GROMACS .gro file of N, CA and C in nm:
model
  366
    1PHE      N    1  23.373  11.313  13.508
    1PHE     CA    2  23.446  11.247  13.401
    1PHE      C    3  23.345  11.207  13.296
    2GLN      N    4  23.351  11.271  13.180
    2GLN     CA    5  23.250  11.246  13.078
    2GLN      C    6  23.313  11.229  12.941
    3LEU      N    7  23.265  11.129  12.869
    3LEU     CA    8  23.304  11.106  12.731
    3LEU      C    9  23.176  11.092  12.650
    4GLN      N   10  23.152  11.185  12.560
    4GLN     CA   11  23.029  11.184  12.483
    4GLN      C   12  23.062  11.169  12.335
    5ALA      N   13  23.034  11.051  12.281
    5ALA     CA   14  23.059  11.026  12.139
    5ALA      C   15  22.938  11.065  12.057
    6TYR      N   16  22.960  11.118  11.939
    6TYR     CA   17  22.851  11.152  11.849
    6TYR      C   18  22.903  11.149  11.705
    7GLY      N   19  22.808  11.158  11.611
    7GLY     CA   20  22.846  11.158  11.470
    7GLY      C   21  22.812  11.030  11.397
    8GLY      N   22  22.758  10.932  11.467
    8GLY     CA   23  22.719  10.809  11.401
    8GLY      C   24  22.595  10.827  11.315
    9GLY      N   25  22.559  10.721  11.246
    9GLY     CA   26  22.441  10.727  11.162
    9GLY      C   27  22.436  10.611  11.066
   10LEU      N   28  22.347  10.623  10.970
   10LEU     CA   29  22.330  10.521  10.866
   10LEU      C   30  22.406  10.567  10.742
   11VAL      N   31  22.488  10.480  10.690
   11VAL     CA   32  22.568  10.514  10.572
   11VAL      C   33  22.574  10.393  10.480
   12GLN      N   34  22.584  10.418  10.351
   12GLN     CA   35  22.593  10.309  10.254
   12GLN      C   36  22.735  10.251  10.252
   13PRO      N   37  22.747  10.126  10.213
   13PRO     CA   38  22.881  10.068  10.198
   13PRO      C   39  22.968  10.154  10.108
   14GLY      N   40  23.092  10.173  10.150
   14GLY     CA   41  23.184  10.259  10.078
   14GLY      C   42  23.181  10.404  10.123
   15GLY      N   43  23.086  10.439  10.206
   15GLY     CA   44  23.072  10.575  10.252
   15GLY      C   45  23.166  10.611  10.365
   16SER      N   46  23.149  10.734  10.413
   16SER     CA   47  23.236  10.787  10.518
   16SER      C   48  23.154  10.849  10.630
   17LEU      N   49  23.215  10.850  10.747
   17LEU     CA   50  23.159  10.918  10.864
   17LEU      C   51  23.275  10.966  10.949
   18ARG      N   52  23.250  11.073  11.023
   18ARG     CA   53  23.349  11.116  11.121
   18ARG      C   54  23.283  11.115  11.258
   19LEU      N   55  23.338  11.035  11.345
   19LEU     CA   56  23.291  11.033  11.483
   19LEU      C   57  23.371  11.133  11.564
   20SER      N   58  23.304  11.194  11.660
   20SER     CA   59  23.370  11.285  11.753
   20SER      C   60  23.340  11.239  11.895
   21CYS      N   61  23.428  11.275  11.986
   21CYS     CA   62  23.408  11.243  12.127
   21CYS      C   63  23.448  11.364  12.208
   22ALA      N   64  23.349  11.427  12.269
   22ALA     CA   65  23.375  11.543  12.354
   22ALA      C   66  23.403  11.496  12.496
   23ALA      N   67  23.514  11.540  12.551
   23ALA     CA   68  23.555  11.496  12.684
   23ALA      C   69  23.552  11.611  12.782
   24SER      N   70  23.525  11.580  12.908
   24SER     CA   71  23.527  11.681  13.013
   24SER      C   72  23.550  11.613  13.147
   25GLY      N   73  23.596  11.694  13.242
   25GLY     CA   74  23.612  11.643  13.377
   25GLY      C   75  23.746  11.579  13.408
   26PHE      N   76  23.838  11.583  13.312
   26PHE     CA   77  23.971  11.529  13.338
   26PHE      C   78  24.070  11.599  13.246
   27ALA      N   79  24.197  11.578  13.273
   27ALA     CA   80  24.303  11.643  13.195
   27ALA      C   81  24.322  11.571  13.062
   28PHE      N   82  24.242  11.608  12.966
   28PHE     CA   83  24.231  11.538  12.838
   28PHE      C   84  24.367  11.518  12.772
   29SER      N   85  24.447  11.620  12.766
   29SER     CA   86  24.573  11.613  12.692
   29SER      C   87  24.672  11.514  12.752
   30ARG      N   88  24.652  11.475  12.875
   30ARG     CA   89  24.745  11.384  12.943
   30ARG      C   90  24.708  11.238  12.927
   31PHE      N   91  24.593  11.212  12.866
   31PHE     CA   92  24.545  11.075  12.853
   31PHE      C   93  24.562  11.024  12.710
   32SER      N   94  24.614  10.901  12.701
   32SER     CA   95  24.602  10.829  12.575
   32SER      C   96  24.458  10.782  12.564
   33LEU      N   97  24.410  10.775  12.440
   33LEU     CA   98  24.268  10.750  12.418
   33LEU      C   99  24.249  10.645  12.311
   34GLY      N  100  24.129  10.592  12.306
   34GLY     CA  101  24.102  10.492  12.203
   34GLY      C  102  23.956  10.489  12.163
   35TRP      N  103  23.931  10.413  12.061
   35TRP     CA  104  23.795  10.380  12.017
   35TRP      C  105  23.780  10.229  12.023
   36VAL      N  106  23.667  10.187  12.074
   36VAL     CA  107  23.629  10.047  12.071
   36VAL      C  108  23.489  10.040  12.013
   37ARG      N  109  23.448   9.921  11.970
   37ARG     CA  110  23.314   9.906  11.915
   37ARG      C  111  23.255   9.773  11.954
   38GLN      N  112  23.123   9.768  11.949
   38GLN     CA  113  23.054   9.643  11.982
   38GLN      C  114  22.935   9.626  11.890
   39ALA      N  115  22.938   9.519  11.816
   39ALA     CA  116  22.827   9.483  11.730
   39ALA      C  117  22.730   9.396  11.807
   40PRO      N  118  22.604   9.395  11.768
   40PRO     CA  119  22.503   9.315  11.840
   40PRO      C  120  22.545   9.169  11.848
   41GLY      N  121  22.540   9.114  11.967
   41GLY     CA  122  22.570   8.973  11.986
   41GLY      C  123  22.718   8.939  11.982
   42LYS      N  124  22.804   9.041  11.972
   42LYS     CA  125  22.949   9.015  11.964
   42LYS      C  126  23.021   9.082  12.080
   43GLU      N  127  23.143   9.036  12.103
   43GLU     CA  128  23.224   9.096  12.207
   43GLU      C  129  23.275   9.233  12.163
   44ILE      N  130  23.308   9.313  12.261
   44ILE     CA  131  23.362   9.444  12.230
   44ILE      C  132  23.498   9.428  12.164
   45GLU      N  133  23.525   9.515  12.068
   45GLU     CA  134  23.645   9.503  11.985
   45GLU      C  135  23.722   9.634  11.986
   46TRP      N  136  23.851   9.626  12.008
   46TRP     CA  137  23.933   9.745  12.000
   46TRP      C  138  23.950   9.788  11.854
   47VAL      N  139  23.944   9.918  11.830
   47VAL     CA  140  23.951   9.972  11.695
   47VAL      C  141  24.079  10.052  11.672
   48SER      N  142  24.106  10.146  11.761
   48SER     CA  143  24.219  10.236  11.737
   48SER      C  144  24.258  10.305  11.866
   49ALA      N  145  24.379  10.358  11.869
   49ALA     CA  146  24.427  10.432  11.986
   49ALA      C  147  24.523  10.541  11.943
   50ILE      N  148  24.535  10.642  12.029
   50ILE     CA  149  24.629  10.751  12.005
   50ILE      C  150  24.695  10.787  12.137
   51LYS      N  151  24.826  10.792  12.135
   51LYS     CA  152  24.901  10.821  12.257
   51LYS      C  153  24.897  10.969  12.291
   52ALA      N  154  24.900  10.997  12.421
   52ALA     CA  155  24.902  11.135  12.466
   52ALA      C  156  25.038  11.200  12.442
   53ALA      N  157  25.142  11.124  12.467
   53ALA     CA  158  25.277  11.181  12.469
   53ALA      C  159  25.321  11.235  12.334
   54ASP      N  160  25.298  11.155  12.228
   54ASP     CA  161  25.354  11.195  12.098
   54ASP      C  162  25.257  11.177  11.983
   55GLY      N  163  25.133  11.140  12.013
   55GLY     CA  164  25.033  11.126  11.908
   55GLY      C  165  25.047  11.002  11.822
   56THR      N  166  25.130  10.909  11.865
   56THR     CA  167  25.142  10.783  11.790
   56THR      C  168  25.005  10.715  11.784
   57THR      N  169  24.974  10.661  11.667
   57THR     CA  170  24.844  10.598  11.647
   57THR      C  171  24.858  10.449  11.621
   58TYR      N  172  24.752  10.378  11.656
   58TYR     CA  173  24.747  10.233  11.638
   58TYR      C  174  24.610  10.196  11.583
   59TYR      N  175  24.607  10.092  11.501
   59TYR     CA  176  24.482  10.049  11.438
   59TYR      C  177  24.470   9.898  11.438
   60ALA      N  178  24.346   9.852  11.454
   60ALA     CA  179  24.319   9.711  11.433
   60ALA      C  180  24.336   9.680  11.285
   61ASP      N  181  24.378   9.559  11.256
   61ASP     CA  182  24.398   9.521  11.116
   61ASP      C  183  24.271   9.539  11.033
   62SER      N  184  24.156   9.520  11.096
   62SER     CA  185  24.029   9.527  11.024
   62SER      C  186  23.996   9.668  10.975
   63VAL      N  187  24.061   9.769  11.032
   63VAL     CA  188  24.028   9.908  10.993
   63VAL      C  189  24.149   9.983  10.937
   64LYS      N  190  24.264   9.922  10.943
   64LYS     CA  191  24.387   9.989  10.899
   64LYS      C  192  24.375  10.031  10.753
   65GLY      N  193  24.412  10.155  10.728
   65GLY     CA  194  24.404  10.207  10.592
   65GLY      C  195  24.269  10.269  10.559
   66ARG      N  196  24.171  10.248  10.644
   66ARG     CA  197  24.036  10.305  10.621
   66ARG      C  198  23.997  10.405  10.729
   67PHE      N  199  24.044  10.385  10.850
   67PHE     CA  200  24.008  10.473  10.962
   67PHE      C  201  24.130  10.555  11.003
   68THR      N  202  24.103  10.676  11.051
   68THR     CA  203  24.209  10.762  11.103
   68THR      C  204  24.165  10.822  11.236
   69ILE      N  205  24.245  10.800  11.338
   69ILE     CA  206  24.218  10.858  11.470
   69ILE      C  207  24.299  10.985  11.485
   70SER      N  208  24.239  11.083  11.550
   70SER     CA  209  24.310  11.208  11.576
   70SER      C  210  24.251  11.273  11.701
   71ARG      N  211  24.319  11.376  11.748
   71ARG     CA  212  24.271  11.444  11.867
   71ARG      C  213  24.302  11.593  11.857
   72ASP      N  214  24.219  11.674  11.921
   72ASP     CA  215  24.242  11.817  11.932
   72ASP      C  216  24.242  11.850  12.080
   73ASN      N  217  24.358  11.863  12.138
   73ASN     CA  218  24.367  11.886  12.281
   73ASN      C  219  24.311  12.022  12.322
   74ALA      N  220  24.315  12.118  12.232
   74ALA     CA  221  24.260  12.250  12.263
   74ALA      C  222  24.108  12.243  12.277
   75LYS      N  223  24.047  12.148  12.209
   75LYS     CA  224  23.900  12.136  12.212
   75LYS      C  225  23.855  12.017  12.297
   76ASN      N  226  23.951  11.946  12.358
   76ASN     CA  227  23.916  11.827  12.438
   76ASN      C  228  23.829  11.730  12.358
   77THR      N  229  23.870  11.707  12.234
   77THR     CA  230  23.790  11.624  12.145
   77THR      C  231  23.876  11.520  12.075
   78LEU      N  232  23.822  11.400  12.068
   78LEU     CA  233  23.883  11.287  11.997
   78LEU      C  234  23.799  11.261  11.873
   79TYR      N  235  23.866  11.222  11.764
   79TYR     CA  236  23.796  11.196  11.638
   79TYR      C  237  23.828  11.057  11.585
   80LEU      N  238  23.737  11.008  11.503
   80LEU     CA  239  23.763  10.888  11.425
   80LEU      C  240  23.703  10.911  11.286
   81GLN      N  241  23.790  10.933  11.190
   81GLN     CA  242  23.745  10.948  11.052
   81GLN      C  243  23.739  10.810  10.990
   82MET      N  244  23.623  10.773  10.940
   82MET     CA  245  23.602  10.640  10.885
   82MET      C  246  23.565  10.653  10.737
   83SER      N  247  23.634  10.580  10.653
   83SER     CA  248  23.601  10.578  10.511
   83SER      C  249  23.603  10.434  10.463
   84GLY      N  250  23.552  10.414  10.342
   84GLY     CA  251  23.544  10.278  10.289
   84GLY      C  252  23.466  10.186  10.380
   85LEU      N  253  23.359  10.238  10.437
   85LEU     CA  254  23.285  10.162  10.537
   85LEU      C  255  23.223  10.036  10.478
   86LYS      N  256  23.222   9.932  10.560
   86LYS     CA  257  23.170   9.802  10.522
   86LYS      C  258  23.057   9.764  10.618
   87PRO      N  259  22.968   9.676  10.575
   87PRO     CA  260  22.863   9.629  10.668
   87PRO      C  261  22.922   9.572  10.796
   88SER      N  262  23.040   9.514  10.789
   88SER     CA  263  23.103   9.458  10.908
   88SER      C  264  23.149   9.564  11.007
   89ASP      N  265  23.148   9.691  10.967
   89ASP     CA  266  23.180   9.801  11.058
   89ASP      C  267  23.059   9.843  11.141
   90THR      N  268  22.944   9.787  11.113
   90THR     CA  269  22.824   9.821  11.188
   90THR      C  270  22.842   9.782  11.334
   91ALA      N  271  22.827   9.881  11.422
   91ALA     CA  272  22.849   9.859  11.566
   91ALA      C  273  22.820   9.989  11.640
   92ARG      N  274  22.819   9.977  11.770
   92ARG     CA  275  22.815  10.098  11.853
   92ARG      C  276  22.960  10.131  11.888
   93TYR      N  277  22.999  10.253  11.863
   93TYR     CA  278  23.136  10.297  11.882
   93TYR      C  279  23.147  10.381  12.010
   94TYR      N  280  23.250  10.349  12.086
   94TYR     CA  281  23.273  10.416  12.213
   94TYR      C  282  23.414  10.476  12.215
   95CYS      N  283  23.424  10.597  12.266
   95CYS     CA  284  23.556  10.651  12.296
   95CYS      C  285  23.590  10.611  12.439
   96THR      N  286  23.718  10.592  12.464
   96THR     CA  287  23.760  10.535  12.591
   96THR      C  288  23.898  10.584  12.629
   97THR      N  289  23.926  10.584  12.758
   97THR     CA  290  24.056  10.627  12.807
   97THR      C  291  24.145  10.505  12.832
   98TYR      N  292  24.270  10.519  12.792
   98TYR     CA  293  24.368  10.414  12.810
   98TYR      C  294  24.419  10.415  12.954
   99ASP      N  295  24.432  10.295  13.011
   99ASP     CA  296  24.483  10.283  13.146
   99ASP      C  297  24.625  10.227  13.144
  100ARG      N  298  24.639  10.102  13.108
  100ARG     CA  299  24.771  10.038  13.103
  100ARG      C  300  24.760   9.909  13.025
  101GLY      N  301  24.872   9.862  12.975
  101GLY     CA  302  24.873   9.737  12.902
  101GLY      C  303  24.884   9.759  12.753
  102PRO      N  304  24.871   9.652  12.676
  102PRO     CA  305  24.882   9.664  12.530
  102PRO      C  306  24.772   9.753  12.474
  103TYR      N  307  24.808   9.837  12.380
  103TYR     CA  308  24.710   9.929  12.322
  103TYR      C  309  24.600   9.857  12.247
  104HIS      N  310  24.627   9.738  12.197
  104HIS     CA  311  24.529   9.667  12.117
  104HIS      C  312  24.434   9.581  12.201
  105ASP      N  313  24.452   9.584  12.333
  105ASP     CA  314  24.370   9.502  12.423
  105ASP      C  315  24.258   9.586  12.483
  106VAL      N  316  24.134   9.545  12.466
  106VAL     CA  317  24.022   9.623  12.519
  106VAL      C  318  24.030   9.636  12.671
  107ASP      N  319  24.092   9.540  12.737
  107ASP     CA  320  24.104   9.544  12.883
  107ASP      C  321  24.203   9.649  12.931
  108SER      N  322  24.275   9.711  12.840
  108SER     CA  323  24.370   9.817  12.874
  108SER      C  324  24.303   9.952  12.891
  109TYR      N  325  24.173   9.958  12.866
  109TYR     CA  326  24.098  10.083  12.871
  109TYR      C  327  24.000  10.077  12.986
  110ASN      N  328  23.978  10.191  13.051
  110ASN     CA  329  23.902  10.182  13.175
  110ASN      C  330  23.777  10.269  13.183
  111ARG      N  331  23.758  10.363  13.097
  111ARG     CA  332  23.636  10.444  13.102
  111ARG      C  333  23.585  10.465  12.961
  112ARG      N  334  23.456  10.466  12.946
  112ARG     CA  335  23.398  10.499  12.817
  112ARG      C  336  23.261  10.559  12.836
  113GLY      N  337  23.217  10.629  12.735
  113GLY     CA  338  23.087  10.694  12.738
  113GLY      C  339  22.978  10.603  12.684
  114GLN      N  340  22.869  10.665  12.639
  114GLN     CA  341  22.752  10.588  12.595
  114GLN      C  342  22.762  10.542  12.452
  115GLY      N  343  22.850  10.598  12.377
  115GLY     CA  344  22.872  10.553  12.242
  115GLY      C  345  22.777  10.613  12.141
  116THR      N  346  22.810  10.587  12.014
  116THR     CA  347  22.727  10.632  11.904
  116THR      C  348  22.715  10.519  11.803
  117GLN      N  349  22.595  10.502  11.748
  117GLN     CA  350  22.568  10.388  11.660
  117GLN      C  351  22.608  10.419  11.516
  118VAL      N  352  22.679  10.326  11.456
  118VAL     CA  353  22.713  10.333  11.315
  118VAL      C  354  22.652  10.212  11.246
  119THR      N  355  22.573  10.238  11.143
  119THR     CA  356  22.511  10.131  11.066
  119THR      C  357  22.549  10.147  10.920
  120VAL      N  358  22.608  10.044  10.865
  120VAL     CA  359  22.650  10.046  10.725
  120VAL      C  360  22.561   9.948  10.649
  121SER      N  361  22.478  10.003  10.564
  121SER     CA  362  22.381   9.920  10.493
  121SER      C  363  22.333   9.991  10.369
  122SER      N  364  22.301   9.912  10.268
  122SER     CA  365  22.243   9.970  10.147
  122SER      C  366  22.092   9.964  10.152
   0.00000   0.00000   0.00000
């Protein structure tokens, strides 16, 4: 069971990045998935989720209108397109599998990979 996030980096405020998460070892298309993030010294924060059944998406208020989650089941890959980035978006981003419970609750997710660092700074 592997989740490998990549695509992070250093970007200026207002810039864009696309994160990807390559998955293997499980039936990717059957799992709802999410992104969570953790900034230094802060608790982990839920960012977004996408349902397996119908592709319904959910976003934290802090990223709504700026981030877009998507998935390609043929490629076993999850994406997070981020635009209008702010310094407050600086964090390590993790892709994660949904288990049960509210989609906006980080405790509803049960597996995640090593993450990828996003730094927004001028």
